Amino acid sequence: MLDTLRDITIEPDAIAVPDEPHSDYERVRRIIAFISQRWREQPSLEAIADHVGLSTTHVHHLFRRWAGLSPKAFLQAITLDNAKALLASSASVLDATYEVGLSGPARLHDLFVTHEAMTPGDYKAGGAGLTMRFGFHPSPFGEAILVATDRGLAGLGFVDDGDRQAALADMTRRWPKAEYVEDEAATAPLARRVFNPAQWQEEQPLRVVLIGTDFEVRVWQTLLRIPRDRATTYSDIARHIGNPAACRAVGAAVGKNPVSFVVPCHRVLGRSGALTGYHWGLTRKQAILGWEAGQGLEAEKA
């Protein structure tokens, strides 16, 4: 856990998924954007509240309810020094997880994920013959779209500006020949499983289906080896898949990760600790990292 967050008290009901995907997260996103742009100035709570037109009390309680930590703690969590701290042991973390394997005692991923890869033929066929069921659901990071096959979760993305069609198109272009069926009843249990920490249970792992090229799948499998409260770099990933010169290709594969959040591409940072590009936006990347910091604090209290 980030050292600067050690002394924060988490209230028992602090972590919650908003019922309305465009309410709490939209307000919090404006706060995050302001903090992200001004973190070097270490803005006060009063400055943050003034920027978003809310009272300091409202901002404080809204942010704690959403993330489980205060705006000040979130500011600390995304400073460059803390980003560098996340990277400090990245190589050793990946080395260790490669030694113990996915089921080893140094649990790879806090969602307790088990995964399988579709055959290269399935990918090359563009998903022909696959039935993809999709649905839209609230999440701590705005409305999410989930896509599932009979084998498990195959896609997770986010809706920006209420544009569900754009979010769906982002998924369908990945496997253009698959059949897509809207079925929120089928995807709702997966959404609860992904975004509710109470359901992150080792004895009931979340099954994820990875559909991509052999190279992409190897990168995504490596992402699953990054524990919460740690990060890695493109060059570390390239080294661990046995192709240290492939940093640019690794970056492209990370950007194509179809199962956002679950396959934690948000934990890949620049070598300097900078929060580099993210398919769903840097503000959301920062939001996820801050939310995970809150989850880690609650786990330490338990």
Short mmCIF file of N, CA and C in Angstrom, two decimals, residues 4 13 44 46 49 69 77 79 92 111 134 140 179 184 202 206 239 259 264 278 286 297:
data_model
loop_
_atom_site.label_atom_id
_atom_site.label_comp_id
_atom_site.label_asym_id
_atom_site.label_seq_id
_atom_site.Cartn_x
_atom_site.Cartn_y
_atom_site.Cartn_z
N THR A 4 1.80 6.97 1.91
CA THR A 4 1.09 8.19 2.27
C THR A 4 -0.36 7.94 2.61
N ASP A 13 -19.01 1.55 5.36
CA ASP A 13 -19.82 1.56 4.14
C ASP A 13 -19.25 2.53 3.11
N SER A 44 -5.92 22.82 -2.26
CA SER A 44 -6.65 22.59 -1.01
C SER A 44 -8.04 22.07 -1.31
N GLU A 46 -10.68 23.45 -0.29
CA GLU A 46 -11.47 24.63 -0.64
C GLU A 46 -11.35 24.95 -2.13
N ALA A 49 -13.35 22.30 -4.08
CA ALA A 49 -14.79 22.53 -3.94
C ALA A 49 -15.24 23.74 -4.76
N LEU A 69 -11.64 7.00 0.24
CA LEU A 69 -10.55 7.83 0.73
C LEU A 69 -10.86 9.28 0.42
N ALA A 77 -2.20 9.98 -3.70
CA ALA A 77 -2.08 8.70 -4.41
C ALA A 77 -1.65 8.86 -5.85
N THR A 79 0.28 11.50 -7.05
CA THR A 79 1.46 12.32 -7.28
C THR A 79 2.56 11.48 -7.91
N SER A 92 10.65 -7.19 -9.64
CA SER A 92 10.68 -8.31 -8.70
C SER A 92 9.29 -8.93 -8.55
N LEU A 111 -9.10 -9.79 -8.13
CA LEU A 111 -10.43 -10.27 -8.53
C LEU A 111 -10.48 -11.79 -8.59
N PHE A 134 -24.34 -8.96 -24.42
CA PHE A 134 -23.83 -7.72 -23.83
C PHE A 134 -24.91 -7.03 -23.02
N PRO A 140 -18.31 1.89 -10.48
CA PRO A 140 -17.73 3.06 -9.80
C PRO A 140 -17.08 4.05 -10.76
N GLU A 179 -22.03 -12.90 -33.39
CA GLU A 179 -23.43 -12.49 -33.22
C GLU A 179 -23.58 -11.81 -31.86
N GLU A 184 -28.98 -8.14 -20.67
CA GLU A 184 -28.47 -7.63 -19.40
C GLU A 184 -28.65 -8.63 -18.27
N GLU A 202 -11.71 -16.25 -3.86
CA GLU A 202 -10.79 -17.18 -4.51
C GLU A 202 -11.46 -18.48 -4.87
N LEU A 206 -13.49 -15.59 -11.14
CA LEU A 206 -14.14 -15.02 -12.31
C LEU A 206 -13.48 -15.59 -13.56
N ARG A 239 10.16 -7.62 -21.52
CA ARG A 239 11.22 -8.52 -21.04
C ARG A 239 10.64 -9.84 -20.56
N VAL A 259 -10.72 -6.42 -21.98
CA VAL A 259 -11.38 -6.64 -20.69
C VAL A 259 -10.79 -5.66 -19.68
N PRO A 264 -5.71 -5.77 -15.75
CA PRO A 264 -5.42 -4.41 -15.26
C PRO A 264 -4.40 -3.63 -16.08
N TYR A 278 -4.37 5.76 -21.85
CA TYR A 278 -5.31 4.71 -21.44
C TYR A 278 -6.50 4.79 -22.39
N GLN A 286 -6.80 7.26 -13.57
CA GLN A 286 -6.48 7.78 -12.25
C GLN A 286 -7.57 7.42 -11.25
N LEU A 297 -6.76 -0.15 1.44
CA LEU A 297 -6.84 0.32 2.82
C LEU A 297 -7.91 -0.43 3.58
#
